[in-house]
Amino acid sequence: MSLSGGLTGANKIDDSRWVHRRVQVDELPIHSPSAEAGVIIHYISCPPPSSTESKGTILLIHGFPQTAYQFRRVITPLSNAGYHVIVPDYRGAGESSKPWDGYTKDIMARDLHTLVTKHEGIKDKVHIVGHDIGGMIAHAYAVQYPDHTASVCWGECPLPGTKMYHETKSSMLLWHFTFHNVPDLPEALIAGKERIYLKHFYDRLAQNPSAISTHDLDVYATSYAMPGAMRSGLNTYRTFEADGQMNDNWAREKGKCPVRCLSLWGAQSFADEAKASSMCEEYYSDFSFDAVPGAGHWIAEERPSDFVEKVSRWAAKG
């Protein structure tokens, strides 16, 4: 479904410079018996206007239950600010492949690194911006590819391995962490009710629920009703414990990540500066915190102008 279709008037998205691409990101031949073979990633590439000096590349990584559509209101404004904006559907989501496995965040980050370096041919360091599950992937990207990462901005997730993650993963606030880890049952119960299930998250975690319209809900529900999509989404949760162990191992083996990090949250979301900063303290040597006023969990949709301002200002620091 089109990222901008169905939007009119003040809500119309300028997608005139968007280029949609689909590329294979694994290195194995398409006929390989490996479950990772033939993973195709769909993404949007939006270069800055020809009259604007290029300031670098920003990679936007969405969360669950969302797709690249999450960033529809911020792609062109960030591009207008001088950035080449790349927005993928990560593996298992949107128009990308939905393999059975490969949902640990190191593999998902590797997919995107291959996309950026091999298929887009970008050699300079890129700014990585991740939201929710995308924040976990952004962290894995920065740790694995620090020499290719100019900065990392992530938030709206309890990062696996951190003290906050272990303290909150079984809370009522994050009840779905447990539910999503049950084998097979969630898929069976959600099937045919994707719209109801997803709307619960959009309404509950938003400061302004109307920011995700009926049309937006239709886009997301259609996407997650596709064969394999809900299973893939839930599998990103089923790897959290492995992700946490991996994050701890990286910290022990490599020390704290040297990439400068911004922890970006909605001001009305579930973590304050102390909690967010405590997670960064465990894994980063250089970090700061910022909050988007008036936003709940869905920052880029609830307050797109503020999201653009904060991300572009952060990236501009170098």
CSV table of C-alpha atoms in Angstrom, one decimal:
chain,number,residue,atom,x,y,z
A,1,MET,CA,0.0,0.0,0.0
A,2,SER,CA,1.3,3.5,-0.9
A,3,LEU,CA,2.9,5.4,1.9
A,4,SER,CA,1.2,8.6,0.8
A,5,GLY,CA,-2.0,7.3,-0.9
A,6,GLY,CA,-5.2,8.4,0.6
A,7,LEU,CA,-3.8,11.6,2.1
A,8,THR,CA,-5.2,14.9,0.9
A,9,GLY,CA,-5.0,18.6,1.7
A,10,ALA,CA,-3.0,19.5,4.7
A,11,ASN,CA,-2.1,15.8,5.3
A,12,LYS,CA,-0.8,15.3,1.7
A,13,ILE,CA,2.7,13.9,1.8
A,14,ASP,CA,5.3,15.2,-0.7
A,15,ASP,CA,6.8,12.0,-2.1
A,16,SER,CA,8.0,13.5,-5.4
A,17,ARG,CA,11.7,12.6,-4.6
A,18,TRP,CA,11.0,9.3,-3.1
A,19,VAL,CA,12.5,6.3,-4.9
A,20,HIS,CA,11.2,2.8,-3.9
A,21,ARG,CA,13.7,0.0,-4.2
A,22,ARG,CA,13.9,-3.7,-3.3
A,23,VAL,CA,17.3,-5.4,-2.8
A,24,GLN,CA,18.6,-8.7,-1.6
A,25,VAL,CA,20.7,-8.2,1.5
A,26,ASP,CA,22.0,-11.6,2.4
A,27,GLU,CA,25.1,-12.9,0.7
A,28,LEU,CA,23.9,-16.4,0.0
A,29,PRO,CA,22.5,-17.5,-3.4
A,30,ILE,CA,18.7,-17.3,-3.7
A,31,HIS,CA,18.5,-21.2,-4.0
A,32,SER,CA,20.5,-21.8,-0.7
A,33,PRO,CA,18.7,-24.0,1.8
A,34,SER,CA,19.6,-21.4,4.6
A,35,ALA,CA,16.5,-19.7,6.1
A,36,GLU,CA,18.4,-16.4,5.6
A,37,ALA,CA,18.8,-16.8,1.8
A,38,GLY,CA,16.9,-14.5,-0.4
A,39,VAL,CA,16.0,-11.9,2.1
A,40,ILE,CA,14.6,-8.9,0.2
A,41,ILE,CA,14.4,-5.5,1.9
A,42,HIS,CA,12.1,-2.8,0.5
A,43,TYR,CA,13.2,0.8,1.2
A,44,ILE,CA,12.6,4.4,0.3
A,45,SER,CA,15.5,6.5,-0.8
A,46,CYS,CA,15.0,10.3,-0.7
A,47,PRO,CA,17.9,12.5,-1.7
A,48,PRO,CA,18.1,16.2,-0.7
A,49,PRO,CA,17.0,18.8,-3.3
A,50,SER,CA,19.6,19.4,-6.0
A,51,SER,CA,19.9,23.0,-4.8
A,52,THR,CA,20.7,22.0,-1.2
A,53,GLU,CA,24.1,21.2,0.1
A,54,SER,CA,24.3,17.5,1.2
A,55,LYS,CA,24.8,17.1,4.9
A,56,GLY,CA,25.1,13.3,4.9
A,57,THR,CA,22.8,10.3,5.3
A,58,ILE,CA,20.1,9.5,7.8
A,59,LEU,CA,18.8,5.9,8.2
A,60,LEU,CA,15.4,5.8,9.8
A,61,ILE,CA,14.4,2.4,11.4
A,62,HIS,CA,10.8,1.9,12.3
A,63,GLY,CA,9.3,-0.1,15.2
A,64,PHE,CA,6.4,-2.5,15.9
A,65,PRO,CA,3.6,-2.6,15.0
A,66,GLN,CA,4.7,-0.3,12.2
A,67,THR,CA,6.5,-0.1,8.9
A,68,ALA,CA,8.4,2.5,7.0
A,69,TYR,CA,5.0,4.2,6.8
A,70,GLN,CA,5.7,5.4,10.3
A,71,PHE,CA,8.1,8.1,8.9
A,72,ARG,CA,5.9,9.4,6.1
A,73,ARG,CA,5.6,12.9,7.6
A,74,VAL,CA,9.3,13.3,8.3
A,75,ILE,CA,11.1,11.8,5.2
A,76,THR,CA,10.8,14.8,2.9
A,77,PRO,CA,11.4,17.5,5.6
A,78,LEU,CA,14.6,15.8,6.8
A,79,SER,CA,15.6,15.5,3.1
A,80,ASN,CA,14.9,19.2,2.6
A,81,ALA,CA,17.2,19.9,5.5
A,82,GLY,CA,20.1,18.5,3.5
A,83,TYR,CA,20.1,14.8,4.3
A,84,HIS,CA,19.8,11.7,2.1
A,85,VAL,CA,17.1,9.8,3.9
A,86,ILE,CA,16.9,6.0,3.7
A,87,VAL,CA,13.8,4.3,5.2
A,88,PRO,CA,13.6,0.5,5.1
A,89,ASP,CA,10.9,-1.9,6.0
A,90,TYR,CA,13.2,-4.1,8.2
A,91,ARG,CA,13.1,-7.9,7.6
A,92,GLY,CA,9.6,-9.3,8.4
A,93,ALA,CA,7.8,-6.0,8.0
A,94,GLY,CA,6.0,-4.1,5.3
A,95,GLU,CA,7.0,-5.0,1.8
A,96,SER,CA,10.2,-6.8,2.9
A,97,SER,CA,10.7,-10.6,3.1
A,98,LYS,CA,9.3,-12.5,6.0
A,99,PRO,CA,11.8,-15.3,6.7
A,100,TRP,CA,11.3,-17.8,9.6
A,101,ASP,CA,14.4,-16.6,11.5
A,102,GLY,CA,17.1,-13.9,11.6
A,103,TYR,CA,15.3,-11.6,14.1
A,104,THR,CA,18.2,-11.1,16.6
A,105,LYS,CA,19.1,-7.5,16.2
A,106,ASP,CA,22.6,-8.1,15.0
A,107,ILE,CA,21.3,-9.8,11.9
A,108,MET,CA,18.6,-7.2,11.4
A,109,ALA,CA,21.3,-4.5,11.6
A,110,ARG,CA,23.5,-6.4,9.2
A,111,ASP,CA,20.7,-6.4,6.7
A,112,LEU,CA,20.5,-2.6,6.8
A,113,HIS,CA,24.3,-2.1,6.8
A,114,THR,CA,24.4,-4.2,3.6
A,115,LEU,CA,21.6,-2.1,2.1
A,116,VAL,CA,23.4,1.2,2.9
A,117,THR,CA,27.0,0.2,1.9
A,118,LYS,CA,26.5,-2.3,-0.9
A,119,HIS,CA,23.3,-1.2,-2.6
A,120,GLU,CA,23.3,2.5,-1.9
A,121,GLY,CA,27.1,2.7,-2.1
A,122,ILE,CA,27.4,5.0,0.8
A,123,LYS,CA,31.0,5.0,2.2
A,124,ASP,CA,30.7,7.9,4.6
A,125,LYS,CA,29.4,7.5,8.1
A,126,VAL,CA,25.7,7.6,8.5
A,127,HIS,CA,23.3,8.9,11.2
A,128,ILE,CA,21.2,6.0,12.5
A,129,VAL,CA,17.8,6.8,14.0
A,130,GLY,CA,15.7,4.0,15.5
A,131,HIS,CA,12.3,3.9,17.2
A,132,ASP,CA,11.0,1.1,19.4
A,133,ILE,CA,12.3,-2.2,17.9
A,134,GLY,CA,14.2,0.0,15.5
A,135,GLY,CA,16.0,1.5,18.5
A,136,MET,CA,17.3,-1.9,19.4
A,137,ILE,CA,18.4,-2.4,15.8
A,138,ALA,CA,20.1,1.0,15.8
A,139,HIS,CA,22.0,0.1,18.9
A,140,ALA,CA,23.2,-3.2,17.2
A,141,TYR,CA,24.2,-1.2,14.1
A,142,ALA,CA,26.3,1.3,16.1
A,143,VAL,CA,28.1,-1.4,18.1
A,144,GLN,CA,28.8,-3.6,15.1
A,145,TYR,CA,29.7,-0.8,12.7
A,146,PRO,CA,31.1,2.2,14.7
A,147,ASP,CA,33.4,3.2,11.9
A,148,HIS,CA,30.4,3.6,9.6
A,149,THR,CA,28.2,5.4,12.1
A,150,ALA,CA,28.3,9.2,12.5
A,151,SER,CA,25.8,9.1,15.4
A,152,VAL,CA,23.0,7.0,16.8
A,153,CYS,CA,19.7,8.2,18.0
A,154,TRP,CA,17.3,5.7,19.6
A,155,GLY,CA,14.5,5.6,22.2
A,156,GLU,CA,11.0,4.4,23.1
A,157,CYS,CA,12.3,0.9,24.0
A,158,PRO,CA,13.7,-0.8,27.1
A,159,LEU,CA,17.0,-2.0,25.6
A,160,PRO,CA,17.5,-5.7,26.2
A,161,GLY,CA,20.3,-6.4,28.6
A,162,THR,CA,19.9,-3.2,30.6
A,163,LYS,CA,18.7,-3.0,34.2
A,164,MET,CA,15.6,-1.1,33.0
A,165,TYR,CA,14.7,-3.9,30.6
A,166,HIS,CA,14.9,-6.5,33.3
A,167,GLU,CA,12.9,-4.4,35.7
A,168,THR,CA,10.1,-3.6,33.3
A,169,LYS,CA,9.8,-6.6,30.9
A,170,SER,CA,7.3,-8.4,33.1
A,171,SER,CA,5.3,-5.3,34.1
A,172,MET,CA,1.7,-4.7,33.2
A,173,LEU,CA,2.8,-1.8,31.0
A,174,LEU,CA,4.7,-4.2,28.9
A,175,TRP,CA,2.3,-7.2,29.2
A,176,HIS,CA,2.7,-7.9,25.5
A,177,PHE,CA,6.4,-8.8,25.9
A,178,THR,CA,5.2,-12.0,27.7
A,179,PHE,CA,2.3,-12.6,25.4
A,180,HIS,CA,4.4,-12.3,22.3
A,181,ASN,CA,6.9,-14.8,23.6
A,182,VAL,CA,4.2,-17.6,23.9
A,183,PRO,CA,4.8,-19.9,20.9
A,184,ASP,CA,2.1,-19.9,18.2
A,185,LEU,CA,-0.8,-18.8,20.4
A,186,PRO,CA,-0.6,-15.1,19.7
A,187,GLU,CA,-0.6,-15.6,16.0
A,188,ALA,CA,-3.7,-17.8,16.3
A,189,LEU,CA,-5.6,-15.3,18.5
A,190,ILE,CA,-4.7,-12.2,16.5
A,191,ALA,CA,-5.4,-13.7,13.0
A,192,GLY,CA,-8.4,-11.9,11.5
A,193,LYS,CA,-8.3,-9.3,14.3
A,194,GLU,CA,-5.1,-7.4,13.3
A,195,ARG,CA,-6.9,-4.1,13.2
A,196,ILE,CA,-8.4,-4.4,16.7
A,197,TYR,CA,-5.1,-5.6,18.1
A,198,LEU,CA,-2.9,-2.9,16.6
A,199,LYS,CA,-5.3,-0.1,17.4
A,200,HIS,CA,-5.0,-1.0,21.1
A,201,PHE,CA,-1.3,-0.1,21.0
A,202,TYR,CA,-1.7,3.1,19.0
A,203,ASP,CA,-4.5,4.4,21.3
A,204,ARG,CA,-2.9,3.2,24.6
A,205,LEU,CA,0.6,4.6,24.0
A,206,ALA,CA,-0.3,7.9,22.2
A,207,GLN,CA,-0.7,11.2,23.8
A,208,ASN,CA,-2.7,12.2,20.8
A,209,PRO,CA,-4.4,9.1,19.4
A,210,SER,CA,-5.9,11.0,16.5
A,211,ALA,CA,-2.3,11.3,15.1
A,212,ILE,CA,-2.9,7.8,13.7
A,213,SER,CA,-5.9,8.2,11.5
A,214,THR,CA,-8.4,5.6,10.3
A,215,HIS,CA,-6.5,5.5,7.0
A,216,ASP,CA,-3.2,5.0,8.8
A,217,LEU,CA,-4.7,2.2,10.8
A,218,ASP,CA,-5.9,0.6,7.6
A,219,VAL,CA,-2.4,0.7,6.2
A,220,TYR,CA,-0.8,-0.9,9.2
A,221,ALA,CA,-3.6,-3.5,9.6
A,222,THR,CA,-3.3,-4.5,6.0
A,223,SER,CA,0.5,-4.8,6.3
A,224,TYR,CA,0.3,-7.0,9.4
A,225,ALA,CA,-2.4,-9.2,8.0
A,226,MET,CA,0.0,-10.3,5.2
A,227,PRO,CA,1.1,-13.9,5.3
A,228,GLY,CA,4.0,-14.2,7.8
A,229,ALA,CA,3.9,-10.6,8.9
A,230,MET,CA,2.5,-11.0,12.4
A,231,ARG,CA,4.7,-14.0,13.1
A,232,SER,CA,7.7,-12.0,12.0
A,233,GLY,CA,6.7,-9.1,14.2
A,234,LEU,CA,6.3,-11.3,17.2
A,235,ASN,CA,9.6,-13.0,16.5
A,236,THR,CA,11.4,-9.7,17.0
A,237,TYR,CA,10.2,-9.9,20.6
A,238,ARG,CA,11.1,-13.6,21.0
A,239,THR,CA,14.7,-12.8,20.5
A,240,PHE,CA,14.9,-10.2,23.3
A,241,GLU,CA,16.8,-12.4,25.8
A,242,ALA,CA,19.3,-13.4,23.1
A,243,ASP,CA,19.6,-9.7,22.2
A,244,GLY,CA,20.3,-8.8,25.8
A,245,GLN,CA,23.0,-11.4,26.2
A,246,MET,CA,24.6,-10.2,23.0
A,247,ASN,CA,24.5,-6.6,24.2
A,248,ASP,CA,26.2,-7.6,27.5
A,249,ASN,CA,28.8,-9.6,25.6
A,250,TRP,CA,29.6,-6.7,23.3
A,251,ALA,CA,30.0,-4.4,26.3
A,252,ARG,CA,32.4,-6.9,28.0
A,253,GLU,CA,34.4,-7.6,24.9
A,254,LYS,CA,34.5,-4.1,23.3
A,255,GLY,CA,33.8,-1.8,26.1
A,256,LYS,CA,31.2,1.0,25.8
A,257,CYS,CA,30.2,2.0,22.3
A,258,PRO,CA,32.2,5.1,21.3
A,259,VAL,CA,29.5,6.4,18.9
A,260,ARG,CA,27.8,9.5,20.2
A,261,CYS,CA,24.2,8.6,21.3
A,262,LEU,CA,21.0,10.6,21.7
A,263,SER,CA,18.2,9.0,23.7
A,264,LEU,CA,15.0,10.5,22.2
A,265,TRP,CA,11.6,9.9,23.8
A,266,GLY,CA,8.2,11.4,23.8
A,267,ALA,CA,7.8,13.7,26.8
A,268,GLN,CA,4.6,11.9,27.8
A,269,SER,CA,5.9,8.4,27.1
A,270,PHE,CA,6.9,5.7,29.7
A,271,ALA,CA,10.5,6.6,30.4
A,272,ASP,CA,11.9,9.9,31.9
A,273,GLU,CA,15.4,11.2,31.5
A,274,ALA,CA,16.7,9.3,34.5
A,275,LYS,CA,15.5,5.9,33.2
A,276,ALA,CA,16.5,6.6,29.6
A,277,SER,CA,19.9,7.8,30.5
A,278,SER,CA,20.5,4.9,32.8
A,279,MET,CA,20.3,2.5,29.8
A,280,CYS,CA,22.7,4.6,27.7
A,281,GLU,CA,25.1,4.7,30.7
A,282,GLU,CA,25.5,1.0,30.6
A,283,TYR,CA,26.5,0.8,26.9
A,284,TYR,CA,27.7,4.2,25.7
A,285,SER,CA,30.6,6.5,26.6
A,286,ASP,CA,29.0,9.6,25.1
A,287,PHE,CA,25.3,10.2,25.4
A,288,SER,CA,22.6,12.7,26.0
A,289,PHE,CA,18.8,12.8,26.4
A,290,ASP,CA,16.0,14.8,24.7
A,291,ALA,CA,12.3,14.6,24.8
A,292,VAL,CA,9.6,15.7,22.3
A,293,PRO,CA,7.0,17.8,24.1
A,294,GLY,CA,3.3,16.7,23.6
A,295,ALA,CA,4.3,13.3,22.2
A,296,GLY,CA,3.6,9.9,23.6
A,297,HIS,CA,5.2,6.8,22.1
A,298,TRP,CA,4.6,7.5,18.4
A,299,ILE,CA,6.9,10.6,18.1
A,300,ALA,CA,7.3,10.9,14.3
A,301,GLU,CA,3.5,10.7,13.9
A,302,GLU,CA,2.3,12.7,16.8
A,303,ARG,CA,4.8,15.5,16.5
A,304,PRO,CA,6.6,15.2,13.2
A,305,SER,CA,7.9,18.8,13.0
A,306,ASP,CA,9.5,18.5,16.5
A,307,PHE,CA,10.9,15.1,15.5
A,308,VAL,CA,12.5,16.6,12.4
A,309,GLU,CA,13.9,19.6,14.3
A,310,LYS,CA,15.5,17.4,17.0
A,311,VAL,CA,16.9,14.8,14.7
A,312,SER,CA,18.3,17.3,12.2
A,313,ARG,CA,19.8,19.4,15.0
A,314,TRP,CA,21.4,16.2,16.5
A,315,ALA,CA,22.8,15.1,13.2
A,316,ALA,CA,24.2,18.5,12.4
A,317,LYS,CA,26.5,18.3,15.5
A,318,GLY,CA,28.8,16.1,13.4
